[in-house]
Coordinates of C-alpha atoms and ligand atoms in Angstrom, one line a residue:
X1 CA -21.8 -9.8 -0.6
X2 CA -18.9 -11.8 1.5
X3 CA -15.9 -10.6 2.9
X4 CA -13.7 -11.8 0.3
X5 CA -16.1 -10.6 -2.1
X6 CA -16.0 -7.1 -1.4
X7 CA -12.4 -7.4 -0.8
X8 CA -11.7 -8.6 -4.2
X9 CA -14.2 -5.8 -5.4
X10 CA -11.9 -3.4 -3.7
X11 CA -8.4 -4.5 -4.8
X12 CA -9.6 -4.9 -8.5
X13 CA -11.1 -1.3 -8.5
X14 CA -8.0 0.2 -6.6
X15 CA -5.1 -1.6 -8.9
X16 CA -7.5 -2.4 -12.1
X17 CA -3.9 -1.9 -13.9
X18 CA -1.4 -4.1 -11.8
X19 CA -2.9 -7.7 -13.4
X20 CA -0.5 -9.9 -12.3
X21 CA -1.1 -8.5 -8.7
X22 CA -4.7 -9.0 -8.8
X23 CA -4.4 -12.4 -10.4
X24 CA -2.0 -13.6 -7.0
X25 CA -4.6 -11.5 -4.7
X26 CA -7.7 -13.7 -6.2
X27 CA -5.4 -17.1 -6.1
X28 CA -5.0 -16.5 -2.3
X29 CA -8.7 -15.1 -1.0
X30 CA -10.3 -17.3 -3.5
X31 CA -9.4 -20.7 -1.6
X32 CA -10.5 -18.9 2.1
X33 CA -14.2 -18.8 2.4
X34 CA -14.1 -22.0 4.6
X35 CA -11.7 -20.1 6.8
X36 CA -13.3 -16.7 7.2
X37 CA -16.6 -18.1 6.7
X38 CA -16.9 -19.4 10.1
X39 CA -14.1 -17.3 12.1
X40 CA -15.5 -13.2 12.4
X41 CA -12.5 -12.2 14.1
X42 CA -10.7 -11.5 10.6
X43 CA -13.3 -9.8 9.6
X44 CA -13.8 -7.8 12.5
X45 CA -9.6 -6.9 12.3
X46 CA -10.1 -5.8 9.2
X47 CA -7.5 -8.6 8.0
X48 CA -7.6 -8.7 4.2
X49 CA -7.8 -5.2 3.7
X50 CA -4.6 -4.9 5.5
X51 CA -3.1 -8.0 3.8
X52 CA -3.6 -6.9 0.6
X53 CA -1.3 -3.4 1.4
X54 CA 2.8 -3.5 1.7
X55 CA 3.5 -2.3 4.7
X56 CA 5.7 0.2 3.3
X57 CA 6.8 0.2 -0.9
X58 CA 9.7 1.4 -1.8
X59 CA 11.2 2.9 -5.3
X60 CA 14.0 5.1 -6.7
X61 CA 15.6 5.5 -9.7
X62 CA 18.8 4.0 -10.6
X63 CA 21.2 6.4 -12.5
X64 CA 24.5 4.4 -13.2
X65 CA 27.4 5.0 -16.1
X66 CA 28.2 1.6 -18.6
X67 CA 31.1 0.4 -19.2
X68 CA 31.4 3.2 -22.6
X69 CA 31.0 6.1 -20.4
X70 CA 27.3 6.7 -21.1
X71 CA 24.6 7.1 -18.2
X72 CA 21.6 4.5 -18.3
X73 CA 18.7 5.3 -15.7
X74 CA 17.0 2.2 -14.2
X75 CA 13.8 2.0 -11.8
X76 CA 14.2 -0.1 -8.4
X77 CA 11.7 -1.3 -6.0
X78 CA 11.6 -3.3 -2.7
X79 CA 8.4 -4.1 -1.5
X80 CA 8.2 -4.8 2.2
X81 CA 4.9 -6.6 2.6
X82 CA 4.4 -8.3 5.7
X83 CA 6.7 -8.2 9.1
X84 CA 4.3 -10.1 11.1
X85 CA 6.5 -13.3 11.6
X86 CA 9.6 -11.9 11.4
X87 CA 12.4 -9.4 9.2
X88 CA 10.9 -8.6 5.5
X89 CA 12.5 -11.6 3.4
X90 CA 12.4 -12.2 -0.6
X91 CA 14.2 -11.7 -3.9
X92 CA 15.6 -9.4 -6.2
X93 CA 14.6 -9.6 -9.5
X94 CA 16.5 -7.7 -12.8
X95 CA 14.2 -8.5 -15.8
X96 CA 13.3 -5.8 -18.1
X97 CA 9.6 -6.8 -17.3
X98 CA 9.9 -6.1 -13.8
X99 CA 7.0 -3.7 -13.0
X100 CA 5.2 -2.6 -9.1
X101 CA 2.5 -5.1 -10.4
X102 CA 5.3 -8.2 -10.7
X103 CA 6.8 -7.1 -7.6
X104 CA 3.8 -6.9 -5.6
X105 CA 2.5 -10.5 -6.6
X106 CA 5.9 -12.1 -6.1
X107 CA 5.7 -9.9 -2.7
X108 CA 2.0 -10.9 -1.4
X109 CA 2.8 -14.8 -2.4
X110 CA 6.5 -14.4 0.0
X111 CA 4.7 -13.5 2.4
X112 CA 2.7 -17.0 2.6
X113 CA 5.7 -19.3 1.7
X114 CA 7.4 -17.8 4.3
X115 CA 5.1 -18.4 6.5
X116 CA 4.6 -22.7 5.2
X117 CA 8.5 -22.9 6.0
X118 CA 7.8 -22.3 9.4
X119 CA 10.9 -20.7 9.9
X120 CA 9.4 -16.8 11.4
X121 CA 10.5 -14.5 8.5
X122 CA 8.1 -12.0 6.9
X123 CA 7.6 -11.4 2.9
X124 CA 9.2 -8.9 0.8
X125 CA 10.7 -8.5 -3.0
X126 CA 12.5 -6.2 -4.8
X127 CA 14.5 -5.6 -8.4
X128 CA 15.0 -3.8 -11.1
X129 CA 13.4 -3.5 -14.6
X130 CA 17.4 -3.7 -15.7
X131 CA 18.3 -6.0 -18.0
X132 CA 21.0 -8.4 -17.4
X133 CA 21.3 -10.1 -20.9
X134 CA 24.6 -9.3 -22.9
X135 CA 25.7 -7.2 -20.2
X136 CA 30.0 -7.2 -19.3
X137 CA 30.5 -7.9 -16.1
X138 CA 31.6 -4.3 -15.1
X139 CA 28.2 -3.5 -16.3
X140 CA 26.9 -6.1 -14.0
X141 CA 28.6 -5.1 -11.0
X142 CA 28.3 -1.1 -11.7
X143 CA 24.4 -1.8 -12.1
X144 CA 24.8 -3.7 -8.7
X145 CA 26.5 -1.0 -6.6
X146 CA 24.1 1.6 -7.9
X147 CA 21.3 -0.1 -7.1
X148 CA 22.6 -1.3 -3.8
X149 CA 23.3 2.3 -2.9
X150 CA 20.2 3.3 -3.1
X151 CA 18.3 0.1 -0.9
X152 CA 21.2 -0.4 1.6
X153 CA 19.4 1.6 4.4
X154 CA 16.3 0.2 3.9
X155 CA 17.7 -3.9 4.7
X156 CA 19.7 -5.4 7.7
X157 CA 19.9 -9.2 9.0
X158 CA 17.2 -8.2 11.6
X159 CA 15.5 -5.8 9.0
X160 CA 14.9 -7.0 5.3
X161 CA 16.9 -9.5 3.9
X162 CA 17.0 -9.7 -0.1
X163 CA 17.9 -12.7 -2.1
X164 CA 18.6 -13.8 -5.6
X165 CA 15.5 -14.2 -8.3
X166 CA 15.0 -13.9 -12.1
X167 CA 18.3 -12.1 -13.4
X168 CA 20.0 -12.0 -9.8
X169 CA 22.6 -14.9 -8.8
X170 CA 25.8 -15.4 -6.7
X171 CA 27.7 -12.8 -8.7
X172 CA 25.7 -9.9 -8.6
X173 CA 24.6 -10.7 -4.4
X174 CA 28.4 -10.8 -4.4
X175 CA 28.3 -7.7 -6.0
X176 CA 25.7 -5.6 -4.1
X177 CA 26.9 -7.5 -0.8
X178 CA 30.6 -5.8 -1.4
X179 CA 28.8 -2.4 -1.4
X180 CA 26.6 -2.8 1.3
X181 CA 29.7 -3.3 3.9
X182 CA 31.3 -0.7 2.2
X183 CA 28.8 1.5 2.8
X184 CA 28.4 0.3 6.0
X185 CA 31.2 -1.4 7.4
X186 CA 29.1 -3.7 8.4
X187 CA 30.4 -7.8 7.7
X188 CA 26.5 -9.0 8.5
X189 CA 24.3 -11.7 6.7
X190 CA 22.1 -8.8 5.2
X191 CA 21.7 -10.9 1.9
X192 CA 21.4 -14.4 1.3
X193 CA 22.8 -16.4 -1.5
X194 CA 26.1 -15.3 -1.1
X195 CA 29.5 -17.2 -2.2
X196 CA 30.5 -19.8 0.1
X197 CA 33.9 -17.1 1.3
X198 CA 31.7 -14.9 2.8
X199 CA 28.8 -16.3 4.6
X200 CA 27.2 -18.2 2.1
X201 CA 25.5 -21.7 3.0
X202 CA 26.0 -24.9 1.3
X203 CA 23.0 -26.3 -0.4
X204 CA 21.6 -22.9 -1.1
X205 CA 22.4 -22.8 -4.9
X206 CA 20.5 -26.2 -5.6
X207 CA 17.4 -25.5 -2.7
X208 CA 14.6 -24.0 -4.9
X209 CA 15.1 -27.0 -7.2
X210 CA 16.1 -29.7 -5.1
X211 CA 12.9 -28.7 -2.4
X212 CA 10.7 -29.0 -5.9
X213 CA 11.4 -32.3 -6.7
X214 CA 11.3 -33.6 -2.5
X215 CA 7.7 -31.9 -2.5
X216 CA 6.9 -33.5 -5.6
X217 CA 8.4 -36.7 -3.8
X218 CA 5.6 -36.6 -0.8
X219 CA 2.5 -35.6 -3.1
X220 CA 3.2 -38.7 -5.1
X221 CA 3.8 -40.7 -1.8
X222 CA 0.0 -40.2 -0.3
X223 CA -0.8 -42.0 -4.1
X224 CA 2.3 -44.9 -3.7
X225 CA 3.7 -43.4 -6.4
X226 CA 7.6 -42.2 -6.8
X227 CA 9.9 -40.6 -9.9
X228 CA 12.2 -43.5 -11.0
X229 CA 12.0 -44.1 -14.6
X230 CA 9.7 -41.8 -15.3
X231 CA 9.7 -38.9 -18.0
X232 CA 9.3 -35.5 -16.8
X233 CA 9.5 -32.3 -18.2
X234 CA 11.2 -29.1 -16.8
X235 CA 10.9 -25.6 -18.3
X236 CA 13.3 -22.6 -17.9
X237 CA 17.0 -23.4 -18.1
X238 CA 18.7 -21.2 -14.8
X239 CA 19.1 -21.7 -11.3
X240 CA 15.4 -23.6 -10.3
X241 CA 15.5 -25.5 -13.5
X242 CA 19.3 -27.0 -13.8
X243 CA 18.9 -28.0 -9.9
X244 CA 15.2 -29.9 -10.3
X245 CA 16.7 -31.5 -13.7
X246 CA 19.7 -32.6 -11.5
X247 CA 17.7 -33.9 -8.7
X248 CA 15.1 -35.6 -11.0
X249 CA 17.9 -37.7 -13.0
X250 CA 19.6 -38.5 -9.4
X251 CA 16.3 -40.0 -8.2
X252 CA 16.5 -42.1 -11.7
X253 CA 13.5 -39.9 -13.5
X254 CA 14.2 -38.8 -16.7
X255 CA 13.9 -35.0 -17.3
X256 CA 13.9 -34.3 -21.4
X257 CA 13.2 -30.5 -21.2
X258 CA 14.6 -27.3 -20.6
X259 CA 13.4 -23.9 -21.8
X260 CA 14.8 -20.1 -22.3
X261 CA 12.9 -16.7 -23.5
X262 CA 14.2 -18.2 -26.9
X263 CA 13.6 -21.8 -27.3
X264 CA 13.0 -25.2 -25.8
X265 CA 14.7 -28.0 -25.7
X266 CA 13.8 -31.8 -25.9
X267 CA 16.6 -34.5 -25.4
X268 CA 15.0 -37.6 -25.6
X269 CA 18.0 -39.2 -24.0
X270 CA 17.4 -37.3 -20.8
X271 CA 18.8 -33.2 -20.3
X272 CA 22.2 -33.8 -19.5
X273 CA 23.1 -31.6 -16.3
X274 CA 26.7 -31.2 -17.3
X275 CA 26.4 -29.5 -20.9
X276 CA 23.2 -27.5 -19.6
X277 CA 25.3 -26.0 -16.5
X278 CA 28.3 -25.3 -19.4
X279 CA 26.1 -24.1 -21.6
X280 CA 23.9 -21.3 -19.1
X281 CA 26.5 -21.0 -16.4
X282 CA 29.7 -21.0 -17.8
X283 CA 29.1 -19.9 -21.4
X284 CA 25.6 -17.9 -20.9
X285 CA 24.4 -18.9 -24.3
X286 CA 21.1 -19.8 -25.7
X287 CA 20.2 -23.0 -25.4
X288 CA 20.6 -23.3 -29.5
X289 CA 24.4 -24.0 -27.6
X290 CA 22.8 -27.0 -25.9
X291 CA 21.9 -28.8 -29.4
X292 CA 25.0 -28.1 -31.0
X293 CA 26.5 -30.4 -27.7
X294 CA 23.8 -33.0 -27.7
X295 CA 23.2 -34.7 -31.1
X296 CA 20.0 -36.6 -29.1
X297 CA 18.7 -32.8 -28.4
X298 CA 16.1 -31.1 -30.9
X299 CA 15.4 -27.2 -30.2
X300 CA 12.3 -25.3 -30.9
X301 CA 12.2 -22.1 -31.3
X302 CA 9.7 -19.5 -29.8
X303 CA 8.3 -18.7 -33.2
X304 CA 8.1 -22.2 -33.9
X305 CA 5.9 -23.2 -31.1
X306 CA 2.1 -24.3 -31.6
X307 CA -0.1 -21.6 -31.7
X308 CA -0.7 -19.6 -28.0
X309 CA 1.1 -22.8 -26.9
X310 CA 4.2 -23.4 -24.7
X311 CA 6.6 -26.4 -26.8
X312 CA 7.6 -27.7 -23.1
X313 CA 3.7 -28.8 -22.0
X314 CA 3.1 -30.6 -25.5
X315 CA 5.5 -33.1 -24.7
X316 CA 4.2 -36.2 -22.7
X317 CA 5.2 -36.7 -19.0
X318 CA 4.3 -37.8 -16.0
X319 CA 5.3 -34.7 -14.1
X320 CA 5.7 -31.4 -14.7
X321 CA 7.7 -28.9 -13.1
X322 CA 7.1 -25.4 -14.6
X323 CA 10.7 -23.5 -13.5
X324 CA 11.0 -20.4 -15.9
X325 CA 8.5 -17.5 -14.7
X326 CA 4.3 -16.4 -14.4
X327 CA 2.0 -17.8 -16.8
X328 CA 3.9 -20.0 -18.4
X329 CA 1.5 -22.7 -18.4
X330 CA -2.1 -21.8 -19.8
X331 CA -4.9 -23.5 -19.7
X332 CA -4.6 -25.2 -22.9
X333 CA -1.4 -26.4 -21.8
X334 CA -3.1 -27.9 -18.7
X335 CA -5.2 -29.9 -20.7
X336 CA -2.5 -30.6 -23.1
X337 CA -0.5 -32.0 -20.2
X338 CA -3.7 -33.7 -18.6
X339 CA -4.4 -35.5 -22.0
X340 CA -1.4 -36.9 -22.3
X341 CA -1.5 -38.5 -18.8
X342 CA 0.5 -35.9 -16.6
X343 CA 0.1 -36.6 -12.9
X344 CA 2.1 -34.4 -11.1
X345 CA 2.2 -30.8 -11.4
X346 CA 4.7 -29.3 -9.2
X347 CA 5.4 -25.5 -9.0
X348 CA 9.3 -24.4 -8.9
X349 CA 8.5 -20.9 -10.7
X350 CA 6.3 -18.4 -8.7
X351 CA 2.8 -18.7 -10.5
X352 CA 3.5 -20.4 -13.0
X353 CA 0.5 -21.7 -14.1
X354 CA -2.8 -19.3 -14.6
X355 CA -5.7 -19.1 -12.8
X356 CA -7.7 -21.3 -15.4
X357 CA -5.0 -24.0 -15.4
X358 CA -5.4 -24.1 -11.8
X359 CA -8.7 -24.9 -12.1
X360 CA -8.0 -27.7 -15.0
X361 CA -5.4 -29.4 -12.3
X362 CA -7.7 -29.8 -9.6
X363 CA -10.8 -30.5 -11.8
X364 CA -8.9 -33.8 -13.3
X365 CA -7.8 -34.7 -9.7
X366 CA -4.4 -34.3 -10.6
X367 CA -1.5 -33.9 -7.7
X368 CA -0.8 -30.0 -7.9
X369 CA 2.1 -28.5 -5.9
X370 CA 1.7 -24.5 -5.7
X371 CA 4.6 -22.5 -5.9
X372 CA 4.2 -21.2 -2.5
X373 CA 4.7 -24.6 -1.1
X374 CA 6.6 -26.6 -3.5
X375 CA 9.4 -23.9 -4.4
X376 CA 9.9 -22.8 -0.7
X377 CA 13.1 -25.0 0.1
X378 CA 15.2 -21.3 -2.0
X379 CA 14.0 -19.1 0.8
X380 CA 14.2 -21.7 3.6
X381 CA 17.6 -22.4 3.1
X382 CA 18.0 -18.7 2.7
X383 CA 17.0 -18.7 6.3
X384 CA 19.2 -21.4 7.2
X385 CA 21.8 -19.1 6.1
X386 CA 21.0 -16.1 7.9
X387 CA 21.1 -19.0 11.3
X388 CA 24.4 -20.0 10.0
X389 CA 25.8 -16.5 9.5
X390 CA 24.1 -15.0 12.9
X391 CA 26.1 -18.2 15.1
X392 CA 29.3 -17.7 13.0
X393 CA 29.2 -21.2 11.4
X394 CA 29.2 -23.5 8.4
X395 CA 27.3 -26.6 8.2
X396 CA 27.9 -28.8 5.9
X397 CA 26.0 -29.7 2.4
X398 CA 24.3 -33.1 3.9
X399 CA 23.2 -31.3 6.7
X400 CA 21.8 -28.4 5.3
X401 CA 19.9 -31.1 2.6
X402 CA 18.7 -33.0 5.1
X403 CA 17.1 -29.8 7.0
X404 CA 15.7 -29.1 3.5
X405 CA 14.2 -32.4 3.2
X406 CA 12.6 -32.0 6.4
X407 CA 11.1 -28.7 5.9
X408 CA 9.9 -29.4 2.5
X409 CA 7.9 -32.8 4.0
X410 CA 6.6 -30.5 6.6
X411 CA 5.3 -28.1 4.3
X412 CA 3.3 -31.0 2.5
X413 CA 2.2 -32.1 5.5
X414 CA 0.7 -28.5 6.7
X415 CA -0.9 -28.3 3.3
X416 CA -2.3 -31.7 3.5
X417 CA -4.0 -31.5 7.0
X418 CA -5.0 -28.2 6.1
X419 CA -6.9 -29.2 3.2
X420 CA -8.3 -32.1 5.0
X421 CA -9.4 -30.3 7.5
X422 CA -11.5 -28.0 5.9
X423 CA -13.2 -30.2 3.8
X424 CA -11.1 -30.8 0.8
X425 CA -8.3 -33.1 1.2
X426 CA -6.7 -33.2 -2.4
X427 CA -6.4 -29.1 -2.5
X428 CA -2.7 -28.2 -1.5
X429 CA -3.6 -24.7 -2.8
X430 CA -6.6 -24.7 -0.3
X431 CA -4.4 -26.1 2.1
X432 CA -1.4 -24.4 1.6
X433 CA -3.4 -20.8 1.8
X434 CA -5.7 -21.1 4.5
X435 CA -2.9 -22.7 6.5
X436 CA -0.1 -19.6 6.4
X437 CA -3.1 -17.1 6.0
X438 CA -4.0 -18.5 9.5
X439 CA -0.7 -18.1 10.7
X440 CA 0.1 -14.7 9.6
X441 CA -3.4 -13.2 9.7
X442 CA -3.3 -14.2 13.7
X443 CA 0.0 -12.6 14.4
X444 CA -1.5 -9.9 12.8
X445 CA -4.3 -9.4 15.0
X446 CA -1.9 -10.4 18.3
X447 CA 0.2 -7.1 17.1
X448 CA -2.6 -4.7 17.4
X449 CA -3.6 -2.3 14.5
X450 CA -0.3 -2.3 12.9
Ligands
NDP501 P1 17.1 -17.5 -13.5 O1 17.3 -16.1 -13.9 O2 18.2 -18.3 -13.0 O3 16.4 -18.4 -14.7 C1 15.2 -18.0 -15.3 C2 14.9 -18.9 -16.5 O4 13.6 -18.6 -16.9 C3 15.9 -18.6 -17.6 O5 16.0 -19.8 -18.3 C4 15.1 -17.6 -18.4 O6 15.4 -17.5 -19.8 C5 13.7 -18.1 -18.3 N1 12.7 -17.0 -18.4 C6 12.7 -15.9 -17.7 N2 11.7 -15.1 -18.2 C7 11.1 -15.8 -19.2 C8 10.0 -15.5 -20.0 N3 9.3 -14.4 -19.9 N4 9.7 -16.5 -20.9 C9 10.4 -17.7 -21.0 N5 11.4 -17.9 -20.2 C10 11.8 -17.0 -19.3 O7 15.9 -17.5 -12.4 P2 15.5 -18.6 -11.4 O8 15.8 -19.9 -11.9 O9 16.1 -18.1 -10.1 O10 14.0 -18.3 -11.2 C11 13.0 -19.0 -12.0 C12 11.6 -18.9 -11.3 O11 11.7 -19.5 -10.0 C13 11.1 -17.5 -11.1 O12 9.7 -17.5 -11.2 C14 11.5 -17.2 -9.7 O13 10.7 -16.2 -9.1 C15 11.3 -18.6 -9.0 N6 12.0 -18.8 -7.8 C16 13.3 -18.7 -7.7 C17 13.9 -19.0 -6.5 C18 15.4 -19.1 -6.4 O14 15.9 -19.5 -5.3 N7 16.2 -18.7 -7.4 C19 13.2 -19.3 -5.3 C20 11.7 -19.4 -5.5 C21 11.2 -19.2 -6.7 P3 16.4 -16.4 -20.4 O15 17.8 -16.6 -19.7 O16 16.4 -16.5 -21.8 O17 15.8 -15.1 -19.9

C-alpha cells in the first residue's frame, strides 16, 4: 500500500466521525502521488502524518448572559494547524453547525491557501457553534467579549491572527477587537478585518470576492475567453457573494443569482448590488426582502427546490461561483451545470463543491478554480493588513486592489506551472496542492521534528 494510502487509512480510522475533515484530508493527498511518488524525503519525515495533526487545538466553553438576563453556554474552538511559514492565520466562524470536524477542514485547507498567497503566514480557524441570526446587537457584542475572553491569550500579530468567516463581520471583529486591548492594553493588529478607525485596510471587505472573480479572470485567459456579457450565477448572499456579484457586473457579466439558508434568488435583469447590500447589510432580512424590491426577481424557496438539488446550479451560466458554504454543489448539480454549458467553475466558498463534483469538473474539461486558490485574495489582504498595521500606515483602496490583483494572477500562475509540471496541465486542484504542499511540507522538514 502507498504512502498516501496508508495515510488515508489512518486518518479515516482515527476521525471515522469528523466527515467533513476527512472529505478535505482526501481532496489534498488524493492529487499528491506524483509528488511523493518520486521524492522519499516526505516520507522518510514522516510528513503527512504530521500534516494531518493541529499543532495544538484548542476549545472552551462559552458561558455569556443575553440581553433578558438569562445565561446561554456556547462551545469555542481555535485550531492552530500549521506554523511552518509564519503566525497561525484564519477565520472565525459563528454558525450553529460549527463542529471540531468543520473547523478542522476549514483549518487543514488555510494552511495551503496560505501558503498559494505567498505571503509567509501559517493556517488556523476558529468559531463558535453560536448562532448569530435574530440576535440584538448587545447579544452580538456580549457573545463577542465572552468569547474573546476566553481565546485572547492564545492570538497576537506575531502569534495567531483570526479573521472574519461565516457569521463573523466588521461588527463583531470590532467587537472582540475592543476586548482584546482591554484585556490587554495592547493597540496591535491581532485581528484582521477590522473598521477602517482602527487598523483596518481598504479593500479587505470586497477581497474574497473581488480575488474570485480576477482568478476566474486568468483561468478563462489561458482559453481567450473573458466575463463581459456573460450570465453567471452566484450563490450565498453575504460578504464573498455581494462582492463577486459586484465585481462580475463591473467587468459587464451578468450575475442573476444569489442564495441564503432560505431561498434563492433569480433576477433575470442581473442581481442588483444596491438592493442586495440594503437588503443583507443594512436590513438583515431574507432575501424574500430582495423580491419584494426587484419586480424582475423570482424567489425559490428551500422546500421548493428540485429534489436533492440546489435551485442556484439549475439555472444556465457560463460561470459559476459557488459563495455560500461546503457541499453546496453535488454532483448532480455538476452535471446540471455541465449540461447546460457552464465553463468556469470558480470557488469563493471553502469546499464548496463535493468530492464527486470535483471529479465531474475535471472529467468534462471544464476550467475549475479551488477554493484554496481562487478565494485566497480574503486572507491575503488580511495579510496586507497586518503589513499596514505593523508600519503604522494606510494605503489606499487602488493600491491595495492592485496588490490583490497581482497576488491572485500569481496564485494562477503557481497552480498552472504546477500542474504542468507534473503531468497534468488543466488540474489547478493538482496544481494548487502539490504546489503549497511542497512549500510547507519542506519548511517542515528544514524545522526539525516539530
Ligand atoms: P457570510 O456569513 O457573510 O455569508 C454566508 C452566506 O452563505 C449567507 O448568505 C448564508 O445565508 C449562506 N449560508 C450559510 N450557511 C448556509 C447553508 N448551510 N446553506 C445555505 N446557505 C448558507 O459569510 P462569508 O460570505 O464570509 O463566507 C461564505 C463562504 O466563503 C464560507 O465558505 C467561508 O468560509 C468562505 N470564505 C470567506 C472569506 C471571507 O473573507 N469572508 C474568505 C475565504 C473564504 P444565511 O444568512 O441565511 O445563513
Amino acid at each position: 500500500m502507498s504512502y498516501i494510502d496508508r495515510t488515508l487509512e489512518m486518518v479515516s480510522k482515527r476521525y471515522y466521525y469528523q466527515a467533513e475533515f476527512l472529505q478535505a484530508v482526501k481532496e489534498v493527498l488524493g492529487t499528491l502521488r506524483p509528488l511523493l511518488d518520486s521524492n522519499p524525503k516526505y516520507e522518510k519525515n514522516h510528513i503527512l502524518e504530521r500534516i494531518v495533526e493541529p499543532e495544538r487545538s484548542i476549545k472552551f466553553r462559552i458561558p455569556w448572559t443575553n440581553d433578558k438576563g438569562e445565561l446561554e453556554v456556547n462551545r469555542g474552538y481555535r485550531i492552530q494547524f500549521n506554523s511552518a511559514l509564519g503566525p497561525y492565520k484564519g477565520g472565525l466562524r459563528f454558525h450553529p453547525s460549527v463542529t471540531p470536524s468543520i473547523l478542522k477542514f476549514l483549518g487543514f485547507e488555510q494552511i495551503f491557501k496560505n501558503a498559494l498567497s505567498g505571503l509567509s503566514i501559517g493556517g488556523a480557524k476558529g468559531g463558535s457553534d453560536f448562532d448569530p441570526h435574530g440576535r440584538s446587537d448587545v447579544d452580538i457584542m456580549r457573545f463577542c467579549q465572552a468569547f474573546m475572553l476566553r481565546l485572547y491569550e492564545y492570538i497576537g500579530p506575531t502569534i495567531d491572527v483570526p479573521a472574519g468567516d461565516i457569521g463573523v463581520g466588521g461588527r463583531e471583529v470590532g467587537f472582540m477587537y475592543g476586548t482584546y486591548k482591554q484585556l490587554t492594553h495592547k493597540y496591535e493588529g491581532v485581528l484582521t478585518g477590522k473598521n477602517l478607525l482602527f487598523g483596518g485596510s481598504l479593500a479587505r471587505t470586497e477581497a474574497t470576492g473581488y480575488g474570485n472573480v480576477y482568478f476566474a479572470l486568468n483561468m478563462l485567459a489561458s482559453r481567450n475567453l473573458g466575463l463581459e456579457g456573460k450570465v453567471c450565477t452566484v450563490s450565498g448572499a453575504g460578504n464573498v457573494a455581494t462582492y463577486c456579484v459586484e465585481k462580475l457586473q463591473q467587468l459587464g457579466a451578468k450575475p442573476v443569482t444569489v442564495s441564503d439558508s432560505r431561498g434563492s434568488i433569480y433576477d433575470k435583469d442581473g442581481i442588483d448590488v444596491a438592493v442586495l447590500k440594503q437588503v443583507k447589510e443594512v436590513e438583515h432580512a431574507s432575501l424574500t426582502r430582495y423580491a419584494e424590491l426587484r419586480p424582475s426577481a423570482q424567489y425559490v424557496a428551500v422546500k421548493d427546490y428540485p429534489e436533492g438539488r440546489h435551485f442556484v446550479w439549475t439555472v444556465p451560466c457560463f460561470a459559476a461561483f459557488p459563495c455560500a458554504t461546503q457541499n453546496e454543489v453535488n454532483e448532480a448539480d455538476a452535471k446540471e451545470l455541465i449540461k447546460n454549458g457552464c465553463q468556469c467553475v470558480s470557488e469563493g466558498a471553502n469546499m464548496p463543491s463535493t468530492l464527486e463534483a470535483i471529479q465531474q469538473y475535471l472529467g468534462a474539461g471544464i476550467l475549475y478554480g479551488p477554493a484554496k486558490a481562487a478565494n485566497a485574495g480574503g486572507v491575503s489582504v488580511s495579510q496586507l493588513e497586518m503589513a499596514q498595521n505593523a508600519h503604522m500606515v494606510h494605503w489606499t483602496f487602488d493600491e491595495v486592489d492592485n496588490r490583490l490583483k497581482g497576488i491572485m494572477h500569481n496564485i494562477y500562475t503557481r497552480a498552472s506551472e504546477t500542474a504542468k509540471e507534473f503531468g497534468s496541465p488543466d488540474n489547478l486542484l493538482l496544481g494548487a496542492n502539490i504546489s503549497a504542499f511542497r512549500e510547507v511540507a519542506d519548511a517542515m522538514i528544514l524545522q526539525g521534528d516539530y
